[in-house]
PDB file of C-alpha atoms in Angstrom:
ATOM      1  CA  MET I  10     -10.462 -10.821 -22.649  1.00 53.00           C
ATOM      2  CA  LYS I  11     -10.440 -10.435 -26.434  1.00 61.00           C
ATOM      3  CA  PRO I  12      -6.949 -10.019 -27.942  1.00 62.00           C
ATOM      4  CA  ALA I  13      -7.690  -6.434 -29.095  1.00 67.00           C
ATOM      5  CA  ALA I  14      -8.923  -5.363 -25.659  1.00 70.00           C
ATOM      6  CA  ASP I  15      -5.973  -7.113 -24.028  1.00 73.00           C
ATOM      7  CA  ALA I  16      -3.532  -5.274 -26.310  1.00 79.00           C
ATOM      8  CA  ILE I  17      -5.158  -1.904 -25.536  1.00 85.00           C
ATOM      9  CA  THR I  18      -4.901  -2.590 -21.803  1.00 84.00           C
ATOM     10  CA  CYS I  19      -1.200  -3.455 -22.132  1.00 81.00           C
ATOM     11  CA  LEU I  20      -0.611  -0.312 -24.206  1.00 86.00           C
ATOM     12  CA  LYS I  21      -2.256   1.821 -21.505  1.00 87.00           C
ATOM     13  CA  LEU I  22      -0.081   0.203 -18.825  1.00 86.00           C
ATOM     14  CA  CYS I  23       3.031   0.951 -20.911  1.00 83.00           C
ATOM     15  CA  LEU I  24       1.911   4.590 -21.113  1.00 87.00           C
ATOM     16  CA  VAL I  25       1.331   4.612 -17.350  1.00 87.00           C
ATOM     17  CA  SER I  26       4.935   3.550 -16.785  1.00 79.00           C
ATOM     18  CA  MET I  27       6.144   6.209 -19.217  1.00 80.00           C
ATOM     19  CA  ILE I  28       4.091   8.821 -17.363  1.00 85.00           C
ATOM     20  CA  TRP I  29       5.411   7.689 -13.984  1.00 78.00           C
ATOM     21  CA  GLY I  30       8.950   7.700 -15.349  1.00 72.00           C
ATOM     22  CA  GLY I  31       8.401  11.350 -16.288  1.00 75.00           C
ATOM     23  CA  THR I  32       7.350  12.187 -12.739  1.00 75.00           C
ATOM     24  CA  PHE I  33      10.988  11.787 -11.652  1.00 67.00           C
ATOM     25  CA  VAL I  34      11.927  14.635 -14.004  1.00 69.00           C
ATOM     26  CA  ALA I  35       9.004  16.769 -12.799  1.00 76.00           C
ATOM     27  CA  GLY I  36       9.961  16.037  -9.211  1.00 72.00           C
ATOM     28  CA  ARG I  37      13.477  17.354  -9.812  1.00 66.00           C
ATOM     29  CA  PHE I  38      12.089  20.764 -10.730  1.00 71.00           C
ATOM     30  CA  LEU I  39      10.208  20.831  -7.426  1.00 76.00           C
ATOM     31  CA  SER I  40      12.876  19.396  -5.114  1.00 69.00           C
ATOM     32  CA  ASP I  41      14.449  22.775  -4.311  1.00 71.00           C
ATOM     33  CA  GLU I  42      11.282  24.864  -4.460  1.00 79.00           C
ATOM     34  CA  MET I  43       9.028  23.597  -1.667  1.00 81.00           C
ATOM     35  CA  PRO I  44       8.895  21.182   1.291  1.00 81.00           C
ATOM     36  CA  PRO I  45       8.198  17.547   0.335  1.00 80.00           C
ATOM     37  CA  LEU I  46       4.868  17.194   2.118  1.00 85.00           C
ATOM     38  CA  LEU I  47       3.605  20.452   0.604  1.00 87.00           C
ATOM     39  CA  SER I  48       4.466  19.312  -2.938  1.00 85.00           C
ATOM     40  CA  ALA I  49       2.781  15.938  -2.283  1.00 88.00           C
ATOM     41  CA  SER I  50      -0.345  17.680  -0.942  1.00 91.00           C
ATOM     42  CA  LEU I  51      -0.552  20.096  -3.882  1.00 90.00           C
ATOM     43  CA  ARG I  52      -0.010  17.249  -6.331  1.00 90.00           C
ATOM     44  CA  PHE I  53      -3.027  15.370  -5.039  1.00 92.00           C
ATOM     45  CA  VAL I  54      -5.152  18.488  -4.581  1.00 93.00           C
ATOM     46  CA  MET I  55      -4.698  19.031  -8.327  1.00 93.00           C
ATOM     47  CA  ALA I  56      -5.446  15.357  -8.984  1.00 93.00           C
ATOM     48  CA  SER I  57      -8.624  15.597  -6.882  1.00 94.00           C
ATOM     49  CA  LEU I  58      -9.807  18.715  -8.736  1.00 93.00           C
ATOM     50  CA  ALA I  59      -9.091  17.081 -12.109  1.00 92.00           C
ATOM     51  CA  LEU I  60     -11.013  13.936 -11.200  1.00 91.00           C
ATOM     52  CA  LEU I  61     -13.979  15.846  -9.737  1.00 92.00           C
ATOM     53  CA  GLY I  62     -14.030  18.107 -12.806  1.00 90.00           C
ATOM     54  CA  PHE I  63     -14.090  15.081 -15.105  1.00 88.00           C
ATOM     55  CA  LEU I  64     -16.951  13.522 -13.145  1.00 89.00           C
ATOM     56  CA  LEU I  65     -18.871  16.817 -13.279  1.00 90.00           C
ATOM     57  CA  LEU I  66     -18.390  17.304 -17.025  1.00 88.00           C
ATOM     58  CA  SER I  67     -19.296  13.664 -17.681  1.00 84.00           C
ATOM     59  CA  ARG I  68     -22.317  13.938 -15.348  1.00 88.00           C
ATOM     60  CA  ILE I  69     -21.177  10.889 -13.440  1.00 86.00           C
ATOM     61  CA  PRO I  70     -22.344  11.033  -9.805  1.00 88.00           C
ATOM     62  CA  LEU I  71     -20.233   9.628  -6.990  1.00 87.00           C
ATOM     63  CA  VAL I  72     -21.478   6.208  -5.980  1.00 88.00           C
ATOM     64  CA  ARG I  73     -23.253   5.507  -2.705  1.00 88.00           C
ATOM     65  CA  LEU I  74     -20.888   3.432  -0.615  1.00 90.00           C
ATOM     66  CA  SER I  75     -21.534   0.713   1.869  1.00 91.00           C
ATOM     67  CA  THR I  76     -19.681   0.878   5.187  1.00 92.00           C
ATOM     68  CA  ARG I  77     -17.338  -1.881   4.014  1.00 92.00           C
ATOM     69  CA  GLN I  78     -16.541  -0.063   0.758  1.00 92.00           C
ATOM     70  CA  PHE I  79     -15.846   3.199   2.624  1.00 94.00           C
ATOM     71  CA  LEU I  80     -13.439   1.418   4.965  1.00 94.00           C
ATOM     72  CA  GLN I  81     -11.717  -0.192   1.961  1.00 92.00           C
ATOM     73  CA  LEU I  82     -11.313   3.246   0.360  1.00 94.00           C
ATOM     74  CA  LEU I  83      -9.891   4.627   3.602  1.00 95.00           C
ATOM     75  CA  LEU I  84      -7.350   1.812   3.489  1.00 94.00           C
ATOM     76  CA  LEU I  85      -6.468   2.638  -0.125  1.00 93.00           C
ATOM     77  CA  GLY I  86      -6.154   6.345   0.614  1.00 94.00           C
ATOM     78  CA  PHE I  87      -3.947   5.692   3.627  1.00 95.00           C
ATOM     79  CA  PHE I  88      -1.559   3.212   2.005  1.00 93.00           C
ATOM     80  CA  GLY I  89      -1.567   4.282  -1.654  1.00 90.00           C
ATOM     81  CA  ILE I  90      -1.581   8.073  -1.235  1.00 92.00           C
ATOM     82  CA  PHE I  91      -0.669   9.113   2.306  1.00 93.00           C
ATOM     83  CA  LEU I  92       1.821   6.508   3.535  1.00 92.00           C
ATOM     84  CA  TYR I  93       3.428   5.945   0.121  1.00 89.00           C
ATOM     85  CA  ASN I  94       4.251   9.650  -0.260  1.00 84.00           C
ATOM     86  CA  LEU I  95       5.470   9.971   3.316  1.00 85.00           C
ATOM     87  CA  CYS I  96       7.850   7.021   2.850  1.00 85.00           C
ATOM     88  CA  PHE I  97       8.939   8.226  -0.590  1.00 78.00           C
ATOM     89  CA  PHE I  98       9.756  11.851   0.194  1.00 74.00           C
ATOM     90  CA  TYR I  99      11.340  11.251   3.580  1.00 78.00           C
ATOM     91  CA  GLY I 100      13.185   8.140   2.337  1.00 77.00           C
ATOM     92  CA  LEU I 101      14.854  10.232  -0.386  1.00 69.00           C
ATOM     93  CA  ARG I 102      16.249  12.466   2.341  1.00 72.00           C
ATOM     94  CA  GLU I 103      18.240   9.510   3.656  1.00 73.00           C
ATOM     95  CA  ILE I 104      19.328   7.683   0.485  1.00 65.00           C
ATOM     96  CA  GLY I 105      19.955   8.613  -3.134  1.00 59.00           C
ATOM     97  CA  ALA I 106      17.358   8.415  -5.879  1.00 59.00           C
ATOM     98  CA  SER I 107      19.222   5.626  -7.710  1.00 57.00           C
ATOM     99  CA  ARG I 108      19.300   3.409  -4.640  1.00 61.00           C
ATOM    100  CA  ALA I 109      15.626   4.154  -3.995  1.00 65.00           C
ATOM    101  CA  ALA I 110      14.727   3.254  -7.589  1.00 64.00           C
ATOM    102  CA  LEU I 111      16.540  -0.059  -7.248  1.00 62.00           C
ATOM    103  CA  ILE I 112      14.459  -0.899  -4.146  1.00 68.00           C
ATOM    104  CA  VAL I 113      11.180   0.214  -5.788  1.00 70.00           C
ATOM    105  CA  ALA I 114      12.005  -2.068  -8.742  1.00 66.00           C
ATOM    106  CA  LEU I 115      11.158  -4.973  -6.396  1.00 68.00           C
ATOM    107  CA  ASN I 116       7.459  -4.117  -6.856  1.00 69.00           C
ATOM    108  CA  PRO I 117       6.606  -6.654  -9.610  1.00 69.00           C
ATOM    109  CA  ALA I 118       8.096  -9.599  -7.712  1.00 68.00           C
ATOM    110  CA  VAL I 119       6.472  -8.632  -4.405  1.00 72.00           C
ATOM    111  CA  MET I 120       3.105  -8.043  -6.083  1.00 69.00           C
ATOM    112  CA  ALA I 121       3.258 -11.442  -7.783  1.00 69.00           C
ATOM    113  CA  LEU I 122       4.106 -13.152  -4.481  1.00 70.00           C
ATOM    114  CA  VAL I 123       1.273 -11.396  -2.608  1.00 71.00           C
ATOM    115  CA  ALA I 124      -1.203 -12.171  -5.401  1.00 67.00           C
ATOM    116  CA  ARG I 125      -0.167 -15.819  -5.246  1.00 66.00           C
ATOM    117  CA  VAL I 126      -0.510 -16.073  -1.454  1.00 65.00           C
ATOM    118  CA  PHE I 127      -3.566 -13.920  -0.745  1.00 62.00           C
ATOM    119  CA  LEU I 128      -5.494 -13.893  -4.043  1.00 59.00           C
ATOM    120  CA  ARG I 129      -4.630 -17.474  -5.052  1.00 62.00           C
ATOM    121  CA  ASP I 130      -3.383 -16.319  -8.448  1.00 61.00           C
ATOM    122  CA  THR I 131      -1.590 -19.053 -10.369  1.00 63.00           C
ATOM    123  CA  LEU I 132       1.908 -18.146 -11.528  1.00 60.00           C
ATOM    124  CA  SER I 133       3.130 -19.949 -14.613  1.00 65.00           C
ATOM    125  CA  ILE I 134       6.762 -20.619 -15.498  1.00 70.00           C
ATOM    126  CA  GLY I 135       6.452 -17.887 -18.133  1.00 65.00           C
ATOM    127  CA  GLN I 136       5.254 -15.337 -15.592  1.00 65.00           C
ATOM    128  CA  LEU I 137       7.995 -16.210 -13.110  1.00 68.00           C
ATOM    129  CA  SER I 138      10.623 -16.032 -15.851  1.00 71.00           C
ATOM    130  CA  GLY I 139       9.197 -12.734 -17.084  1.00 68.00           C
ATOM    131  CA  ILE I 140       9.296 -11.196 -13.602  1.00 68.00           C
ATOM    132  CA  ALA I 141      12.902 -12.359 -13.174  1.00 73.00           C
ATOM    133  CA  LEU I 142      13.844 -10.722 -16.503  1.00 71.00           C
ATOM    134  CA  CYS I 143      12.074  -7.494 -15.452  1.00 66.00           C
ATOM    135  CA  LEU I 144      14.040  -7.373 -12.196  1.00 67.00           C
ATOM    136  CA  ALA I 145      17.337  -8.113 -13.960  1.00 73.00           C
ATOM    137  CA  GLY I 146      16.640  -5.442 -16.562  1.00 69.00           C
ATOM    138  CA  ALA I 147      15.616  -2.838 -13.955  1.00 64.00           C
ATOM    139  CA  GLY I 148      18.801  -3.538 -12.000  1.00 66.00           C
ATOM    140  CA  MET I 149      20.925  -3.210 -15.144  1.00 68.00           C
ATOM    141  CA  VAL I 150      19.270   0.114 -16.063  1.00 60.00           C
ATOM    142  CA  ILE I 151      19.844   1.602 -12.621  1.00 58.00           C
ATOM    143  CA  LEU I 152      23.357   0.212 -12.136  1.00 61.00           C
ATOM    144  CA  GLY I 153      24.360   1.219 -15.653  1.00 56.00           C
ATOM    145  CA  HIS I 154      22.939   4.703 -15.192  1.00 50.00           C
ATOM    146  CA  ALA I 155      24.391   5.529 -11.792  1.00 52.00           C
ATOM    147  CA  ALA I 156      26.875   2.868 -10.694  1.00 51.00           C
ATOM    148  CA  PRO I 157      29.295   5.386  -9.113  1.00 49.00           C
ATOM    149  CA  ALA I 158      26.473   6.996  -7.157  1.00 47.00           C
ATOM    150  CA  LEU I 159      25.341   3.636  -5.851  1.00 47.00           C
ATOM    151  CA  ALA I 160      28.864   2.568  -4.929  1.00 48.00           C
ATOM    152  CA  GLY I 161      29.483   5.747  -2.983  1.00 45.00           C
ATOM    153  CA  ASN I 162      26.043   5.990  -1.412  1.00 47.00           C
ATOM    154  CA  ALA I 163      25.436   3.153   0.968  1.00 49.00           C
ATOM    155  CA  GLY I 164      22.664   5.193   2.567  1.00 51.00           C
ATOM    156  CA  SER I 165      21.121   4.403   5.909  1.00 56.00           C
ATOM    157  CA  GLY I 166      19.079   1.498   7.165  1.00 66.00           C
ATOM    158  CA  TRP I 167      16.295   3.933   8.031  1.00 79.00           C
ATOM    159  CA  GLY I 168      16.220   5.279   4.464  1.00 72.00           C
ATOM    160  CA  ASP I 169      16.126   1.764   3.000  1.00 71.00           C
ATOM    161  CA  ALA I 170      13.290   0.868   5.380  1.00 80.00           C
ATOM    162  CA  LEU I 171      11.275   3.911   4.294  1.00 84.00           C
ATOM    163  CA  ILE I 172      11.620   3.073   0.581  1.00 78.00           C
ATOM    164  CA  LEU I 173      10.693  -0.534   1.342  1.00 81.00           C
ATOM    165  CA  GLY I 174       7.634   1.031   2.955  1.00 87.00           C
ATOM    166  CA  CYS I 175       6.839   2.475  -0.486  1.00 85.00           C
ATOM    167  CA  VAL I 176       6.940  -1.027  -1.964  1.00 82.00           C
ATOM    168  CA  ALA I 177       4.701  -2.427   0.781  1.00 87.00           C
ATOM    169  CA  SER I 178       2.251   0.495   0.491  1.00 90.00           C
ATOM    170  CA  TRP I 179       1.949   0.155  -3.278  1.00 84.00           C
ATOM    171  CA  VAL I 180       1.446  -3.606  -3.108  1.00 84.00           C
ATOM    172  CA  ILE I 181      -1.354  -3.202  -0.542  1.00 86.00           C
ATOM    173  CA  TYR I 182      -2.866  -0.438  -2.668  1.00 85.00           C
ATOM    174  CA  SER I 183      -2.818  -2.569  -5.823  1.00 80.00           C
ATOM    175  CA  VAL I 184      -4.086  -5.797  -4.260  1.00 80.00           C
ATOM    176  CA  CYS I 185      -6.882  -4.177  -2.243  1.00 82.00           C
ATOM    177  CA  ALA I 186      -8.009  -2.172  -5.279  1.00 80.00           C
ATOM    178  CA  ARG I 187      -8.981  -5.191  -7.349  1.00 77.00           C
ATOM    179  CA  GLU I 188     -12.258  -5.935  -5.579  1.00 79.00           C
ATOM    180  CA  LEU I 189     -13.368  -2.297  -5.473  1.00 86.00           C
ATOM    181  CA  SER I 190     -12.465  -1.705  -9.128  1.00 81.00           C
ATOM    182  CA  ALA I 191     -14.673  -4.646 -10.062  1.00 82.00           C
ATOM    183  CA  THR I 192     -17.644  -3.416  -7.987  1.00 87.00           C
ATOM    184  CA  ILE I 193     -17.678   0.409  -8.224  1.00 89.00           C
ATOM    185  CA  GLY I 194     -15.318   0.841 -11.211  1.00 85.00           C
ATOM    186  CA  PRO I 195     -11.756   2.171 -11.620  1.00 84.00           C
ATOM    187  CA  LEU I 196     -12.808   5.834 -11.955  1.00 86.00           C
ATOM    188  CA  GLN I 197     -14.810   5.876  -8.729  1.00 90.00           C
ATOM    189  CA  THR I 198     -12.142   3.868  -6.890  1.00 90.00           C
ATOM    190  CA  VAL I 199      -9.365   6.249  -7.928  1.00 88.00           C
ATOM    191  CA  THR I 200     -11.370   9.417  -7.278  1.00 92.00           C
ATOM    192  CA  LEU I 201     -12.580   8.476  -3.806  1.00 94.00           C
ATOM    193  CA  SER I 202      -9.273   6.978  -2.631  1.00 93.00           C
ATOM    194  CA  ILE I 203      -7.360  10.059  -3.842  1.00 93.00           C
ATOM    195  CA  LEU I 204      -9.848  12.409  -2.130  1.00 95.00           C
ATOM    196  CA  LEU I 205      -9.387  10.577   1.171  1.00 95.00           C
ATOM    197  CA  GLY I 206      -5.600  10.329   0.796  1.00 95.00           C
ATOM    198  CA  THR I 207      -5.383  14.034  -0.119  1.00 95.00           C
ATOM    199  CA  ALA I 208      -7.266  14.970   3.051  1.00 96.00           C
ATOM    200  CA  MET I 209      -4.750  12.943   5.079  1.00 95.00           C
ATOM    201  CA  LEU I 210      -1.770  14.580   3.322  1.00 94.00           C
ATOM    202  CA  CYS I 211      -3.133  18.097   3.826  1.00 94.00           C
ATOM    203  CA  ALA I 212      -3.830  17.419   7.502  1.00 94.00           C
ATOM    204  CA  ALA I 213      -0.250  16.154   8.010  1.00 92.00           C
ATOM    205  CA  THR I 214       1.188  19.135   6.095  1.00 91.00           C
ATOM    206  CA  LEU I 215      -0.727  21.552   8.310  1.00 91.00           C
ATOM    207  CA  ALA I 216       0.200  19.680  11.489  1.00 90.00           C
ATOM    208  CA  LEU I 217       3.922  19.752  10.614  1.00 86.00           C
ATOM    209  CA  GLY I 218       3.850  23.449   9.643  1.00 84.00           C
ATOM    210  CA  GLN I 219       4.764  22.908   5.969  1.00 79.00           C
ATOM    211  CA  MET I 220       1.628  24.599   4.539  1.00 79.00           C
ATOM    212  CA  GLN I 221       3.294  27.991   4.086  1.00 77.00           C
ATOM    213  CA  LEU I 222       2.252  30.756   1.676  1.00 72.00           C
ATOM    214  CA  ALA I 223       5.878  31.881   1.460  1.00 74.00           C
ATOM    215  CA  SER I 224       6.809  28.504  -0.032  1.00 74.00           C
ATOM    216  CA  LEU I 225       4.091  28.866  -2.689  1.00 78.00           C
ATOM    217  CA  ALA I 226       5.299  32.345  -3.609  1.00 78.00           C
ATOM    218  CA  ARG I 227       8.758  30.941  -4.436  1.00 79.00           C
ATOM    219  CA  VAL I 228       7.468  28.354  -6.920  1.00 80.00           C
ATOM    220  CA  SER I 229       8.571  29.125 -10.489  1.00 82.00           C
ATOM    221  CA  GLY I 230       6.648  28.690 -13.732  1.00 82.00           C
ATOM    222  CA  PRO I 231       8.301  25.315 -14.496  1.00 81.00           C
ATOM    223  CA  GLY I 232       7.518  24.294 -10.912  1.00 82.00           C
ATOM    224  CA  TRP I 233       3.788  24.910 -11.362  1.00 87.00           C
ATOM    225  CA  LEU I 234       3.884  23.059 -14.707  1.00 88.00           C
ATOM    226  CA  SER I 235       5.605  20.166 -12.943  1.00 86.00           C
ATOM    227  CA  LEU I 236       2.882  20.128 -10.279  1.00 88.00           C
ATOM    228  CA  LEU I 237       0.221  20.170 -12.996  1.00 91.00           C
ATOM    229  CA  TYR I 238       1.875  17.213 -14.705  1.00 91.00           C
ATOM    230  CA  LEU I 239       2.267  15.305 -11.429  1.00 89.00           C
ATOM    231  CA  GLY I 240      -1.322  15.929 -10.379  1.00 91.00           C
ATOM    232  CA  VAL I 241      -3.389  15.684 -13.557  1.00 91.00           C
ATOM    233  CA  VAL I 242      -1.336  13.287 -15.702  1.00 91.00           C
ATOM    234  CA  GLY I 243       0.852  11.406 -13.212  1.00 88.00           C
ATOM    235  CA  SER I 244      -1.901  10.894 -10.627  1.00 87.00           C
ATOM    236  CA  ALA I 245      -5.434  11.299 -12.022  1.00 88.00           C
ATOM    237  CA  LEU I 246      -5.017   9.784 -15.502  1.00 89.00           C
ATOM    238  CA  ALA I 247      -2.277   7.257 -14.701  1.00 88.00           C
ATOM    239  CA  TYR I 248      -4.027   5.918 -11.595  1.00 85.00           C
ATOM    240  CA  ILE I 249      -7.275   5.327 -13.523  1.00 86.00           C
ATOM    241  CA  TRP I 250      -5.473   3.410 -16.265  1.00 88.00           C
ATOM    242  CA  TYR I 251      -3.480   1.420 -13.709  1.00 84.00           C
ATOM    243  CA  TYR I 252      -6.587   0.447 -11.740  1.00 79.00           C
ATOM    244  CA  ASP I 253      -8.371  -0.471 -14.976  1.00 83.00           C
ATOM    245  CA  GLY I 254      -5.417  -2.668 -15.933  1.00 84.00           C
ATOM    246  CA  ILE I 255      -5.576  -4.513 -12.599  1.00 79.00           C
ATOM    247  CA  ALA I 256      -9.317  -5.087 -13.040  1.00 78.00           C
ATOM    248  CA  ARG I 257      -8.831  -6.437 -16.571  1.00 80.00           C
ATOM    249  CA  ILE I 258      -5.630  -8.517 -16.495  1.00 76.00           C
ATOM    250  CA  GLY I 259      -4.898  -9.026 -12.798  1.00 75.00           C
ATOM    251  CA  VAL I 260      -2.351  -7.851 -10.248  1.00 70.00           C
ATOM    252  CA  THR I 261       0.632  -9.907 -11.468  1.00 68.00           C
ATOM    253  CA  ARG I 262       0.447  -8.948 -15.129  1.00 72.00           C
ATOM    254  CA  ALA I 263      -0.348  -5.286 -14.449  1.00 74.00           C
ATOM    255  CA  GLY I 264       2.416  -5.117 -11.839  1.00 67.00           C
ATOM    256  CA  SER I 265       5.029  -6.346 -14.309  1.00 69.00           C
ATOM    257  CA  PHE I 266       4.767  -3.065 -16.222  1.00 75.00           C
ATOM    258  CA  ILE I 267       6.124  -1.163 -13.191  1.00 69.00           C
ATOM    259  CA  ALA I 268       9.532  -2.543 -14.169  1.00 65.00           C
ATOM    260  CA  LEU I 269       9.477   0.001 -17.023  1.00 68.00           C
ATOM    261  CA  ASN I 270       9.588   2.908 -14.553  1.00 66.00           C
ATOM    262  CA  PRO I 271      13.410   2.995 -14.082  1.00 64.00           C
ATOM    263  CA  LEU I 272      13.921   2.763 -17.851  1.00 65.00           C
ATOM    264  CA  THR I 273      11.482   5.576 -18.653  1.00 67.00           C
ATOM    265  CA  ALA I 274      12.973   7.693 -15.856  1.00 64.00           C
ATOM    266  CA  VAL I 275      16.448   7.280 -17.372  1.00 64.00           C
ATOM    267  CA  LEU I 276      15.178   7.999 -20.914  1.00 67.00           C
ATOM    268  CA  SER I 277      13.296  11.086 -19.692  1.00 64.00           C
ATOM    269  CA  GLY I 278      16.447  12.324 -17.975  1.00 60.00           C
ATOM    270  CA  ALA I 279      18.443  11.817 -21.174  1.00 63.00           C
ATOM    271  CA  LEU I 280      15.886  13.568 -23.395  1.00 67.00           C
ATOM    272  CA  LEU I 281      14.864  16.428 -21.103  1.00 62.00           C
ATOM    273  CA  LEU I 282      17.806  16.942 -18.766  1.00 56.00           C
ATOM    274  CA  GLY I 283      20.725  16.002 -21.021  1.00 59.00           C
ATOM    275  CA  GLU I 284      21.800  13.053 -18.863  1.00 56.00           C
ATOM    276  CA  THR I 285      24.042  10.331 -20.312  1.00 59.00           C
ATOM    277  CA  LEU I 286      22.392   7.214 -21.740  1.00 60.00           C
ATOM    278  CA  THR I 287      24.663   4.150 -21.409  1.00 64.00           C
ATOM    279  CA  TRP I 288      24.648   0.853 -23.286  1.00 66.00           C
ATOM    280  CA  ARG I 289      23.763  -0.911 -20.027  1.00 66.00           C
ATOM    281  CA  SER I 290      20.598   1.177 -19.834  1.00 61.00           C
ATOM    282  CA  CYS I 291      19.642   0.130 -23.376  1.00 66.00           C
ATOM    283  CA  ALA I 292      20.427  -3.548 -22.694  1.00 71.00           C
ATOM    284  CA  GLY I 293      18.477  -3.434 -19.434  1.00 67.00           C
ATOM    285  CA  GLY I 294      15.550  -1.865 -21.270  1.00 63.00           C
ATOM    286  CA  GLY I 295      15.572  -4.767 -23.715  1.00 70.00           C
ATOM    287  CA  LEU I 296      15.434  -7.256 -20.823  1.00 71.00           C
ATOM    288  CA  ILE I 297      12.533  -5.374 -19.211  1.00 66.00           C
ATOM    289  CA  ILE I 298      10.519  -5.378 -22.444  1.00 67.00           C
ATOM    290  CA  ALA I 299      11.271  -9.077 -22.993  1.00 71.00           C
ATOM    291  CA  GLY I 300      10.190  -9.842 -19.411  1.00 68.00           C
ATOM    292  CA  ILE I 301       6.898  -7.970 -19.779  1.00 65.00           C
ATOM    293  CA  LEU I 302       6.168  -9.713 -23.079  1.00 65.00           C
ATOM    294  CA  LEU I 303       6.964 -13.107 -21.556  1.00 68.00           C
ATOM    295  CA  CYS I 304       4.848 -12.434 -18.468  1.00 64.00           C
ATOM    296  CA  ASN I 305       1.822 -11.346 -20.519  1.00 60.00           C
ATOM    297  CA  ALA I 306       2.137 -13.441 -23.682  1.00 62.00           C
ATOM    298  CA  GLY I 307       2.673 -16.599 -21.632  1.00 52.00           C
ATOM    299  CA  THR I 308      -0.567 -15.988 -19.770  1.00 51.00           C
ATOM    300  CA  ARG I 309      -2.545 -15.430 -22.971  1.00 49.00           C
ATOM    301  CA  LEU I 310      -1.164 -18.601 -24.554  1.00 45.00           C
ATOM    302  CA  ARG I 311      -1.963 -20.633 -21.428  1.00 49.00           C
ATOM    303  CA  LEU I 312      -5.565 -19.333 -21.328  1.00 45.00           C
ATOM    304  CA  ALA I 313      -6.033 -19.917 -25.062  1.00 46.00           C
ATOM    305  CA  TRP I 314      -4.706 -23.490 -24.752  1.00 41.00           C
ATOM    306  CA  ARG I 315      -6.999 -24.178 -21.787  1.00 47.00           C
ATOM    307  CA  ALA I 316     -10.015 -22.829 -23.707  1.00 46.00           C
ATOM    308  CA  ARG I 317      -9.105 -24.978 -26.716  1.00 47.00           C
ATOM    309  CA  LEU I 318      -8.877 -28.098 -24.553  1.00 43.00           C
ATOM    310  CA  GLN I 319     -12.245 -27.365 -22.945  1.00 47.00           C
ATOM    311  CA  ALA I 320     -13.854 -26.798 -26.336  1.00 47.00           C
ATOM    312  CA  SER I 321     -12.446 -29.966 -27.913  1.00 48.00           C
ATOM    313  CA  PRO I 322     -14.810 -32.997 -28.126  1.00 50.00           C
ATOM    314  CA  GLY I 323     -12.383 -35.219 -26.246  1.00 49.00           C
ATOM    315  CA  SER I 324     -12.510 -33.002 -23.156  1.00 45.00           C
ATOM    316  CA  ARG I 325     -16.246 -33.507 -22.591  1.00 42.00           C
TER     317      ARG I 325
END
């Protein structure tokens, strides 16, 4: 990639993490207003409508899929939309949000390991060091923000297992998306996987009796705005940019930006909910940013050095 295009991709991934950090704030408005599966279903119904509306206005038809591509999209919809949300919402019933965020912060390291084993991605010393810094920074942000809550909330093994299911679901979603994003494009991949995952969520919501009109009638104005943010911005737009980032710079580098999520969640809480911002949160944020820069800048320098060696007369 050209440096300018690479920088734009990294900027979009930073914005994705900021958007996803804001979803924690939006989710708090909804937590007491409707059942978890209903809010997840409505979120992705809105995302589906936004994506289909964009395709219609842009006059972009849905692609014709091969059987293999359809099965891949079913896999993405199941793991990335359906199973992830089931694990997330029901896991938070068992353990606190801070403990869950600490577990989800494992995503960059797990994604790098899976990419190395299954996709044969090469991990440089810079990337490994950057991932380690991201994990250390994410831990410092969460521990500094809610150390008393973590100390007094050991949670349950079942809750920890469910949130680990979130990590596994997202890793499968990200790794399996790379091939489809390269063949049918990020927009089509996101739209079709979200449509399939939304159908699964709605079916489960109906089956468990959580699709109730009475619950919808109790939703406040801020609740509907939160759903709109979660669906249109936090799902439709953010997923497209995330998929595009994977297609352009790979799973490991794109995954490193997820480490920003705890930091942006804490900053959003401080700005919008009046929560306390500690020095540990700021220091952890610095480590996260340094880790992301190291993970991405190290890769660019290594590729540039390799290209220079190949272009030099002595290498021929």
